[in-house]
PDB file of C-alpha atoms in Angstrom:
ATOM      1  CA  UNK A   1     -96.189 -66.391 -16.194  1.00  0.00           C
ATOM      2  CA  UNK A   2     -96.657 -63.180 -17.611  1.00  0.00           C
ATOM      3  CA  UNK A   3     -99.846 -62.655 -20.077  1.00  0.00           C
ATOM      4  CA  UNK A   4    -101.255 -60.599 -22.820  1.00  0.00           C
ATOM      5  CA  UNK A   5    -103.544 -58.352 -20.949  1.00  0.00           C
ATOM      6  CA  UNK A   6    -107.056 -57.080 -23.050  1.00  0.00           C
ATOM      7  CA  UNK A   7    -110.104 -54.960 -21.946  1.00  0.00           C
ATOM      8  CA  UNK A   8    -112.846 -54.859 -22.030  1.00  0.00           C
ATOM      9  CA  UNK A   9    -113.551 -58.971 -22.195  1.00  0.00           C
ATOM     10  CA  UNK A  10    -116.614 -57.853 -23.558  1.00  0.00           C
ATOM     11  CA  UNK A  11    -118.422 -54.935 -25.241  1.00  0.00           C
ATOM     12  CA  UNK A  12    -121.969 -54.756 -26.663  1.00  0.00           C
ATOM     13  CA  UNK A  13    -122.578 -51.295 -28.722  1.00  0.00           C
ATOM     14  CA  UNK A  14    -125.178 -49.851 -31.028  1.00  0.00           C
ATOM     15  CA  UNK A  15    -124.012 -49.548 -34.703  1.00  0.00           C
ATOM     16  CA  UNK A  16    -122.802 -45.859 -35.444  1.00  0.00           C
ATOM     17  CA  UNK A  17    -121.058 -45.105 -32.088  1.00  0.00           C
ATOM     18  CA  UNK A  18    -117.689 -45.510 -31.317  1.00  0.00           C
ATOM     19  CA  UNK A  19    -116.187 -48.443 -29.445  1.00  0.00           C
ATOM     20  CA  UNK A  20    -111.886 -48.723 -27.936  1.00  0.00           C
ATOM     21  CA  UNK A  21    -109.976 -51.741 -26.818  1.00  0.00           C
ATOM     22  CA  UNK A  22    -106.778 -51.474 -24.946  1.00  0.00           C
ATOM     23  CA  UNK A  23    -104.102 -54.322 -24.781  1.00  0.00           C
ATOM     24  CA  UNK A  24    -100.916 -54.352 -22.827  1.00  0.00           C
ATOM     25  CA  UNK A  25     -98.171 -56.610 -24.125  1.00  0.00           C
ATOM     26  CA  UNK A  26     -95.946 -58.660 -22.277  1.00  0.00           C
ATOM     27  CA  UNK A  27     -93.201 -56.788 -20.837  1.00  0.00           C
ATOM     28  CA  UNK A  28     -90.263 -56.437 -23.491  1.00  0.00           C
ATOM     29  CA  UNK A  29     -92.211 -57.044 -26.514  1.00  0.00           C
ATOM     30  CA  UNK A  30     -92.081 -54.890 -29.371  1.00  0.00           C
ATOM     31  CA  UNK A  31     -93.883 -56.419 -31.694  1.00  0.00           C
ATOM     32  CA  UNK A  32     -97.482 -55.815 -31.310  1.00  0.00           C
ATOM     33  CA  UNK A  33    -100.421 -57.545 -33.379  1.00  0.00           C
ATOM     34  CA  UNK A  34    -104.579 -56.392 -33.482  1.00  0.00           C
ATOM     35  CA  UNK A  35    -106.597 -59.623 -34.811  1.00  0.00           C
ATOM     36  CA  UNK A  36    -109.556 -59.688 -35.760  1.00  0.00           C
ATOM     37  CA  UNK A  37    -111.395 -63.110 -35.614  1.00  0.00           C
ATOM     38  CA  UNK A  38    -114.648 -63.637 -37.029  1.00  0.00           C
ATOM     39  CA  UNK A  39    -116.630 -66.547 -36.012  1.00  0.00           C
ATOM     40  CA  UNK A  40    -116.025 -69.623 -37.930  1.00  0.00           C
ATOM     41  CA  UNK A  41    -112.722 -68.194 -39.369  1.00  0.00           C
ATOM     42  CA  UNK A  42    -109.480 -67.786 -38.037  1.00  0.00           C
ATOM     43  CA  UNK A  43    -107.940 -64.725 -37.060  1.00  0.00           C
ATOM     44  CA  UNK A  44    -107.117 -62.521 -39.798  1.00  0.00           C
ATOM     45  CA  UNK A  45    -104.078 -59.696 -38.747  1.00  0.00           C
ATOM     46  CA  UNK A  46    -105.481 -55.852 -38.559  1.00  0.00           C
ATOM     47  CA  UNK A  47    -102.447 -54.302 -38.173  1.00  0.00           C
ATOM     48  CA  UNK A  48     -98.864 -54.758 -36.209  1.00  0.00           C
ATOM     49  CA  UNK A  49     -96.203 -52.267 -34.648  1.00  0.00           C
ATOM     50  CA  UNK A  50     -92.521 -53.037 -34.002  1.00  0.00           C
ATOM     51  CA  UNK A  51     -92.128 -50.300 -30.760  1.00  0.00           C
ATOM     52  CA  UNK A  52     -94.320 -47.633 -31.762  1.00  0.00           C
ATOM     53  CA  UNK A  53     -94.457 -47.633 -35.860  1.00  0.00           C
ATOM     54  CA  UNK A  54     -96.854 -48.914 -37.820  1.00  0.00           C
ATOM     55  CA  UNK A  55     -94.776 -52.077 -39.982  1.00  0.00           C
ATOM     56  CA  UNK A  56     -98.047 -53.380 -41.162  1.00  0.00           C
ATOM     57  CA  UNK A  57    -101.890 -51.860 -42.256  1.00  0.00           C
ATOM     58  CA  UNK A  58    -103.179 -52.969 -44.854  1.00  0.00           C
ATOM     59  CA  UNK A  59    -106.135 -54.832 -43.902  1.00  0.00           C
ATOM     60  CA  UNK A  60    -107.466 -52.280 -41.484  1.00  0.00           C
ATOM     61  CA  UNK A  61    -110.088 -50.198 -42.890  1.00  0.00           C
ATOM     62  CA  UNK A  62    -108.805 -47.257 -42.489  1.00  0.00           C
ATOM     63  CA  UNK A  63    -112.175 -45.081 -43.045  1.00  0.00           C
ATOM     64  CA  UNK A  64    -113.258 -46.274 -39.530  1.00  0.00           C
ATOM     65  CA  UNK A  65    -110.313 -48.181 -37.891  1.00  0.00           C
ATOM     66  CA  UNK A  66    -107.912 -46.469 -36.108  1.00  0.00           C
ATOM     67  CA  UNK A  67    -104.601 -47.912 -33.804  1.00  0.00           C
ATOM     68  CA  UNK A  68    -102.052 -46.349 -31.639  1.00  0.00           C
ATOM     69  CA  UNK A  69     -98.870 -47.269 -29.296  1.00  0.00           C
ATOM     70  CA  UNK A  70     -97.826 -43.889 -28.649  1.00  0.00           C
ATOM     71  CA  UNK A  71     -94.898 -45.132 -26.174  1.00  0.00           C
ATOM     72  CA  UNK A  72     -94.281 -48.585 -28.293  1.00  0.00           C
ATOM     73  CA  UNK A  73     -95.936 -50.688 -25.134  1.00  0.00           C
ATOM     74  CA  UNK A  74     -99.925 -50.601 -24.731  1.00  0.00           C
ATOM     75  CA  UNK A  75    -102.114 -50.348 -27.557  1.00  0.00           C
ATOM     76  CA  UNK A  76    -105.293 -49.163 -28.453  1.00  0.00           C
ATOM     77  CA  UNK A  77    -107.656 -49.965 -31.265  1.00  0.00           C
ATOM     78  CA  UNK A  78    -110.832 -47.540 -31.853  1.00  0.00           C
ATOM     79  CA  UNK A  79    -113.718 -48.422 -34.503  1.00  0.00           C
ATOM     80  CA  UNK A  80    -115.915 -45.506 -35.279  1.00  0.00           C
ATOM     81  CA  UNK A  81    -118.563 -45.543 -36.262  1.00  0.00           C
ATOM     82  CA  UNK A  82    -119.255 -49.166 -35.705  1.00  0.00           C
ATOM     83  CA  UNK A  83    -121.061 -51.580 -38.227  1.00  0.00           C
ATOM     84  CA  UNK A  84    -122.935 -54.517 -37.312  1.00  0.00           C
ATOM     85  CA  UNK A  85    -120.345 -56.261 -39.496  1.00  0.00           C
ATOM     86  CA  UNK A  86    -117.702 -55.609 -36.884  1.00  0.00           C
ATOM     87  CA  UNK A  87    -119.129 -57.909 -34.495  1.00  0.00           C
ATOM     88  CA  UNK A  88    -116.179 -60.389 -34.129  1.00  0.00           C
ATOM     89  CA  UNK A  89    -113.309 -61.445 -31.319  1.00  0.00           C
ATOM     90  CA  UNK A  90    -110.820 -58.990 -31.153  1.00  0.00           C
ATOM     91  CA  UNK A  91    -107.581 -60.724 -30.673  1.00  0.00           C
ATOM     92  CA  UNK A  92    -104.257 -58.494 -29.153  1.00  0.00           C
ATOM     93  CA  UNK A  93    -100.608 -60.904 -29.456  1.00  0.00           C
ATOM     94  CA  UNK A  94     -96.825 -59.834 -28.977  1.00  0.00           C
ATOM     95  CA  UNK A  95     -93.664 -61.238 -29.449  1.00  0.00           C
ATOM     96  CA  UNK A  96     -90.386 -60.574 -28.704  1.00  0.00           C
ATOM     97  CA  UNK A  97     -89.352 -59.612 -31.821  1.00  0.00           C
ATOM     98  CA  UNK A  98     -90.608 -59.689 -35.365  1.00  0.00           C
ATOM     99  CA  UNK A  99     -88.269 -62.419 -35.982  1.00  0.00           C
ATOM    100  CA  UNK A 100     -88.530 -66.175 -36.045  1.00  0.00           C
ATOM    101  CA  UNK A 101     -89.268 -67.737 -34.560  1.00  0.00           C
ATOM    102  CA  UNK A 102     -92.775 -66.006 -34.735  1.00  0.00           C
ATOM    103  CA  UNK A 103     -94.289 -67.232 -31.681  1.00  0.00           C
ATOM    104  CA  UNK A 104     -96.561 -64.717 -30.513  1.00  0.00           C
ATOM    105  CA  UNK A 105     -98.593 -64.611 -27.338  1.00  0.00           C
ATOM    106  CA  UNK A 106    -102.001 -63.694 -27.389  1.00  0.00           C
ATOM    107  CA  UNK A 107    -104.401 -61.451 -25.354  1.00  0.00           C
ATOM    108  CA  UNK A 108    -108.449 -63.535 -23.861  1.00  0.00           C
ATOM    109  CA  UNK A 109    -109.512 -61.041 -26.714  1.00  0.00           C
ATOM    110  CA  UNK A 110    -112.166 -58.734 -26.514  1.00  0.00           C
ATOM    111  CA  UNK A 111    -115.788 -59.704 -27.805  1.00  0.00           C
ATOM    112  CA  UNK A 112    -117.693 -57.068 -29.546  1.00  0.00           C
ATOM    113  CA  UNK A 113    -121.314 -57.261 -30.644  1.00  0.00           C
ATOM    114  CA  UNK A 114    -122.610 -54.219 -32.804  1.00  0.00           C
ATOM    115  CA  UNK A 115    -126.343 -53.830 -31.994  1.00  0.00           C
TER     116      UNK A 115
ATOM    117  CA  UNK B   1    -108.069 -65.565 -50.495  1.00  0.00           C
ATOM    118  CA  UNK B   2    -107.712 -68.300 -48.154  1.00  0.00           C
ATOM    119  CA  UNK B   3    -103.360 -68.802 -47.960  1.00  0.00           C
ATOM    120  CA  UNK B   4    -104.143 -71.462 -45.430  1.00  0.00           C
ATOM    121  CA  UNK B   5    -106.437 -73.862 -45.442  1.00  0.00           C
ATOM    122  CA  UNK B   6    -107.845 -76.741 -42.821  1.00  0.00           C
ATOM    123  CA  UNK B   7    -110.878 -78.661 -44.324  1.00  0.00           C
ATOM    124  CA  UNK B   8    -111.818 -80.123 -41.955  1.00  0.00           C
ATOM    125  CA  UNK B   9    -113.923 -78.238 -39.391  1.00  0.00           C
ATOM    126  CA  UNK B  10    -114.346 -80.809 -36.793  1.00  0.00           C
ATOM    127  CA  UNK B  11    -113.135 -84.244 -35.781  1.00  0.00           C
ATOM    128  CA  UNK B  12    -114.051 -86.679 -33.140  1.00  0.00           C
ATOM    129  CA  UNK B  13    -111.304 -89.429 -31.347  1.00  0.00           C
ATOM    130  CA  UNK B  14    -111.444 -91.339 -28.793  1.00  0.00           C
ATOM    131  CA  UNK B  15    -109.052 -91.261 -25.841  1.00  0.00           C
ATOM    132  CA  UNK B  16    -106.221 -92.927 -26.525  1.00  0.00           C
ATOM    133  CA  UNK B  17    -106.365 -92.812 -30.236  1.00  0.00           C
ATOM    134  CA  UNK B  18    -104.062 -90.716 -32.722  1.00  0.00           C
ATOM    135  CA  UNK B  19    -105.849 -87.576 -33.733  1.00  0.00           C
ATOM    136  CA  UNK B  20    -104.319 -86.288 -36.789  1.00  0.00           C
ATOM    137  CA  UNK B  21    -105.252 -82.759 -37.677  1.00  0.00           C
ATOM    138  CA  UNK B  22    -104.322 -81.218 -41.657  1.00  0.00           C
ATOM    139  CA  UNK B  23    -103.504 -77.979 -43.389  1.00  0.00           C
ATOM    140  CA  UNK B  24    -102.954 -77.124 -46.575  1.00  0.00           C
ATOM    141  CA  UNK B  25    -101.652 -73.951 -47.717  1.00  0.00           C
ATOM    142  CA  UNK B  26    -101.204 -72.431 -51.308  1.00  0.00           C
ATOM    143  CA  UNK B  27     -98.432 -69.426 -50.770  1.00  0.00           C
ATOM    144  CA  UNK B  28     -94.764 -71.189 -51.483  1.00  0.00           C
ATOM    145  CA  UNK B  29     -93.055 -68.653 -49.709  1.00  0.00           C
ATOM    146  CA  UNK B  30     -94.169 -69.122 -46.553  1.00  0.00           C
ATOM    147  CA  UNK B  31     -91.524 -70.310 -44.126  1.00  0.00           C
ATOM    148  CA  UNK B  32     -92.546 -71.544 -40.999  1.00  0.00           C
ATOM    149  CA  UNK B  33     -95.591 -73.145 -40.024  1.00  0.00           C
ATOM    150  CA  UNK B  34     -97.172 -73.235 -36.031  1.00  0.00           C
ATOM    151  CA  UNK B  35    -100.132 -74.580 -34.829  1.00  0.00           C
ATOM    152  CA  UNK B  36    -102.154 -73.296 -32.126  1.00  0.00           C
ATOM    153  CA  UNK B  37    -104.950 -74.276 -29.636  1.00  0.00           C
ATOM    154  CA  UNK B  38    -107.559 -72.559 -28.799  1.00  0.00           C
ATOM    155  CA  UNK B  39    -109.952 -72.927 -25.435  1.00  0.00           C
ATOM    156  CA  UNK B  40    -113.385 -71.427 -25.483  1.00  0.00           C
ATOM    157  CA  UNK B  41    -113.558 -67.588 -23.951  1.00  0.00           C
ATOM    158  CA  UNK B  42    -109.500 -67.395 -24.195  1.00  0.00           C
ATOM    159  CA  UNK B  43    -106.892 -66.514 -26.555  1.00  0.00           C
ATOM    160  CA  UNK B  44    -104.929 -68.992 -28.453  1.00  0.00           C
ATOM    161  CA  UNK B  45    -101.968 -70.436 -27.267  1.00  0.00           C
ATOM    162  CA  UNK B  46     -99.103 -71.778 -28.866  1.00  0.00           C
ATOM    163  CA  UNK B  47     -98.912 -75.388 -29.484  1.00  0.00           C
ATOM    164  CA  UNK B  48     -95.431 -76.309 -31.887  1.00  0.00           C
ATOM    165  CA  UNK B  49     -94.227 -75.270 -35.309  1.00  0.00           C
ATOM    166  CA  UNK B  50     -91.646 -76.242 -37.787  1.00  0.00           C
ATOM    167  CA  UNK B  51     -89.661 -74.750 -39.965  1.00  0.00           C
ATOM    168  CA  UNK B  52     -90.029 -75.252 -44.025  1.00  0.00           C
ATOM    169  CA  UNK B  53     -87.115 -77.147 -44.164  1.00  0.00           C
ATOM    170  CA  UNK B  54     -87.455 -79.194 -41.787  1.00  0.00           C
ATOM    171  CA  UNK B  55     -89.897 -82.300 -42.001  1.00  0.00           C
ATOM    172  CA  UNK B  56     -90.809 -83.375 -38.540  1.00  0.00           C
ATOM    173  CA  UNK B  57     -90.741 -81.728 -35.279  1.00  0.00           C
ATOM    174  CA  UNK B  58     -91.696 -83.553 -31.949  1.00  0.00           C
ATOM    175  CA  UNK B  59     -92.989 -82.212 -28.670  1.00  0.00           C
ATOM    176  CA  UNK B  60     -94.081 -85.016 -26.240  1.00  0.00           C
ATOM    177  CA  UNK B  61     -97.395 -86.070 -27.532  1.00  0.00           C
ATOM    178  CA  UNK B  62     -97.456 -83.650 -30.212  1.00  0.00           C
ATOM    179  CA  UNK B  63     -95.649 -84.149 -33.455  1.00  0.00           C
ATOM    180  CA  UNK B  64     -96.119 -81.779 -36.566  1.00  0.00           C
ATOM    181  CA  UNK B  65     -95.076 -83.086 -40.068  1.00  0.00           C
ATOM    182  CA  UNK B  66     -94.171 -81.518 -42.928  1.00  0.00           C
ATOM    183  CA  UNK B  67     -93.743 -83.894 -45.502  1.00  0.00           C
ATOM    184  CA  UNK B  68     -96.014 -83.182 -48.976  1.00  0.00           C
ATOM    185  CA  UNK B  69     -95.844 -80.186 -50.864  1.00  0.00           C
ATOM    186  CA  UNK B  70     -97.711 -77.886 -49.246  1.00  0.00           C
ATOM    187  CA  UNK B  71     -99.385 -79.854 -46.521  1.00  0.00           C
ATOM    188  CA  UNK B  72     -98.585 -80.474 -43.101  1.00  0.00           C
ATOM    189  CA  UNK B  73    -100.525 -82.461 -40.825  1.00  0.00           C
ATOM    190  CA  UNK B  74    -100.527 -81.883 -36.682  1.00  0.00           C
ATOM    191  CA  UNK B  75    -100.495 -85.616 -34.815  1.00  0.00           C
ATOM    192  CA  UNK B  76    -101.141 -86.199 -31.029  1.00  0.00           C
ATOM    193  CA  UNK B  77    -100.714 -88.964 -29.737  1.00  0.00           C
ATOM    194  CA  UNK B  78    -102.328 -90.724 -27.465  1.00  0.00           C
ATOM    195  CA  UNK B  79    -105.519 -88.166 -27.670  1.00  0.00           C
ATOM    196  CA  UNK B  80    -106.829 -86.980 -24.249  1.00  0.00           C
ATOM    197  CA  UNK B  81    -110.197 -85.645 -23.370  1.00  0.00           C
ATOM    198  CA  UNK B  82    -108.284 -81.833 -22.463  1.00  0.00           C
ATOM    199  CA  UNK B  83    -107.064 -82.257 -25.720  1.00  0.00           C
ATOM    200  CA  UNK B  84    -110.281 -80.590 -26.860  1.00  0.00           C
ATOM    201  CA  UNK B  85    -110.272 -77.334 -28.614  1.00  0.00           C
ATOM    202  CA  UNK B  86    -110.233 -75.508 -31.637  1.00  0.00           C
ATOM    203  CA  UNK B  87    -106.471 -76.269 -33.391  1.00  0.00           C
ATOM    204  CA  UNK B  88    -105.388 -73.471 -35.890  1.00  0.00           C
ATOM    205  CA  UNK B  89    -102.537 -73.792 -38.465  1.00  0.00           C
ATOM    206  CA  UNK B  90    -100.346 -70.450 -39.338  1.00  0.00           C
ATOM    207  CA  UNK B  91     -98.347 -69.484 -41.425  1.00  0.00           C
ATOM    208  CA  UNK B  92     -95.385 -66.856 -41.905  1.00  0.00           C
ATOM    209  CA  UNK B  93     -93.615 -64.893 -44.239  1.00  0.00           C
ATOM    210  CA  UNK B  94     -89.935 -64.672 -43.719  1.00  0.00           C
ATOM    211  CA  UNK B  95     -89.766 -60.984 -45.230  1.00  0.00           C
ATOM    212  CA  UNK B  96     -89.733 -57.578 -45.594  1.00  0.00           C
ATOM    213  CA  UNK B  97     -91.307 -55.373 -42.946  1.00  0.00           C
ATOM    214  CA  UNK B  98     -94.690 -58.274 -42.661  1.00  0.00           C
ATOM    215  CA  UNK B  99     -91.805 -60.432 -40.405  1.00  0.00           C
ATOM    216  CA  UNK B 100     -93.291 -62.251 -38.247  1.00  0.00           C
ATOM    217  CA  UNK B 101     -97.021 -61.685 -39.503  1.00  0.00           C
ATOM    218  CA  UNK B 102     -99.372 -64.801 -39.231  1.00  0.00           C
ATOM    219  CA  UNK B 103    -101.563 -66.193 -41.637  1.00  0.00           C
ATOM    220  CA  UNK B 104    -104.107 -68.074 -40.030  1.00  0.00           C
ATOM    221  CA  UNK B 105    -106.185 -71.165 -41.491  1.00  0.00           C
ATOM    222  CA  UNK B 106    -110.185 -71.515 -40.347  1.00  0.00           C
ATOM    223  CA  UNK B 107    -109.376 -73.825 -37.315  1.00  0.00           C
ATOM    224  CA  UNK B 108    -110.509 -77.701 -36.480  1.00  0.00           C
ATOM    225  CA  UNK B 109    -112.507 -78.311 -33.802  1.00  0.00           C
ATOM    226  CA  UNK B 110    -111.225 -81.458 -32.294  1.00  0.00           C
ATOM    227  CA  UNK B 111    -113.377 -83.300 -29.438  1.00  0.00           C
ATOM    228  CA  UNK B 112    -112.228 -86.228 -27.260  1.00  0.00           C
ATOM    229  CA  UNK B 113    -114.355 -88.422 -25.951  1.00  0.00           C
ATOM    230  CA  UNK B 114    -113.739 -91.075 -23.248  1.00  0.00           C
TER     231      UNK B 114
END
């Protein structure tokens, strides 16, 4: 069965340095969604692509968040500099299409800790 | 601002039993509703969803109504102990270039016990 594919699985990095995850969609999605999931909360949507535009940003802080999908399949999220508040699960997810009936798939996620 | 909301944190059943699982949400134009479970150290995986029209939707033990104004409630039936896991309730927007985005509630931790 084919999967939402995330690395690291883990990352542990000091505050002020700069930190990447990668994701890889399932194969034909082109809807792509970065989660963020803090603990005790659910996961709250970062941004999403349909192919390789931006459709949605407006709860990433932009100041130190950045994301890419240059060729509309992989992704990759960068925080820099990183804040101990960024510590959370970082949660990738695709779907087929932005449409309904909004299933999306999700990535193991990627736990950072900000030291 | 919390759209969706799932009070309560945690809840304990006993194999065999009904455990029925609520969310509440305050946005009136959301559209369809999924829930999804979630294992420790993995990502979470769909479970069911219904649309907003519709006010039941069954999938072998697991049965999501949507009944009451802006409530639904997630009901498995009979409970088993790899039933255990967090269970979140989303919701989505049918609109605009956000199609398809999820709004998630805090989660229930449900536990089984034999």
């Amino acid at each position: 069965e084919a999967e939402v594919a995330q690395s690291p699985r883990y990352k542990i990095t000091e505050k002020s340095q700069a930190v990447a995850f990668w994701c890889d969609p399932i194969s034909g999605h082109a809807t792509l969604y970065w989660y963020r999931q803090i603990l005790g909360q659910g996961p709250e949507l970062l941004v999403q692509f349909q192919d390789e535009s931006v459709v949605d940003d407006s709860q990433l802080p932009k100041d130190r968040f950045s994301a890419e999908r240059l060729k509309g399949v992989d992704s990759t999220l960068k925080i820099q500099p990183a804040e101990l508040g960024d510590s959370a699960m970082y949660l990738c997810a695709s779907s087929y299409s932005g449409t309904s009936p909004y299933e999306q798939y999700f990535g193991p996620g990627t736990r950072l800790t900000v030291t | 601002d919390q759209q969706v909301k799932q009070n309560s944190p945690s809840l304990s059943v006993q194999e065999g039993r009904i455990s029925i699982l609520n969310c509440d949400y305050t946005n009136s134009m959301f559209d369809y509703f999924l829930w999804y479970k979630k294992y420790p150290a993995e990502g979470p995986t769909f479970l069911i969803s219904i649309s907003s029209i519709k006010d039941k939707n069954e999938d072998g033990r697991f049965t999501v109504l949507n009944k009451s104004a802006k409530h639904l409630s997630l009901h498995i039936v009979p409970s088993q102990p790899g039933d255990s896991a967090v269970y979140f309730c989303a919701a989505s927007l049918d609109r605009g270039s956000t199609l398809g985005r999820l709004y998630f509630g805090r989660g229930t931790q449900l536990t089984v016990w034999p």
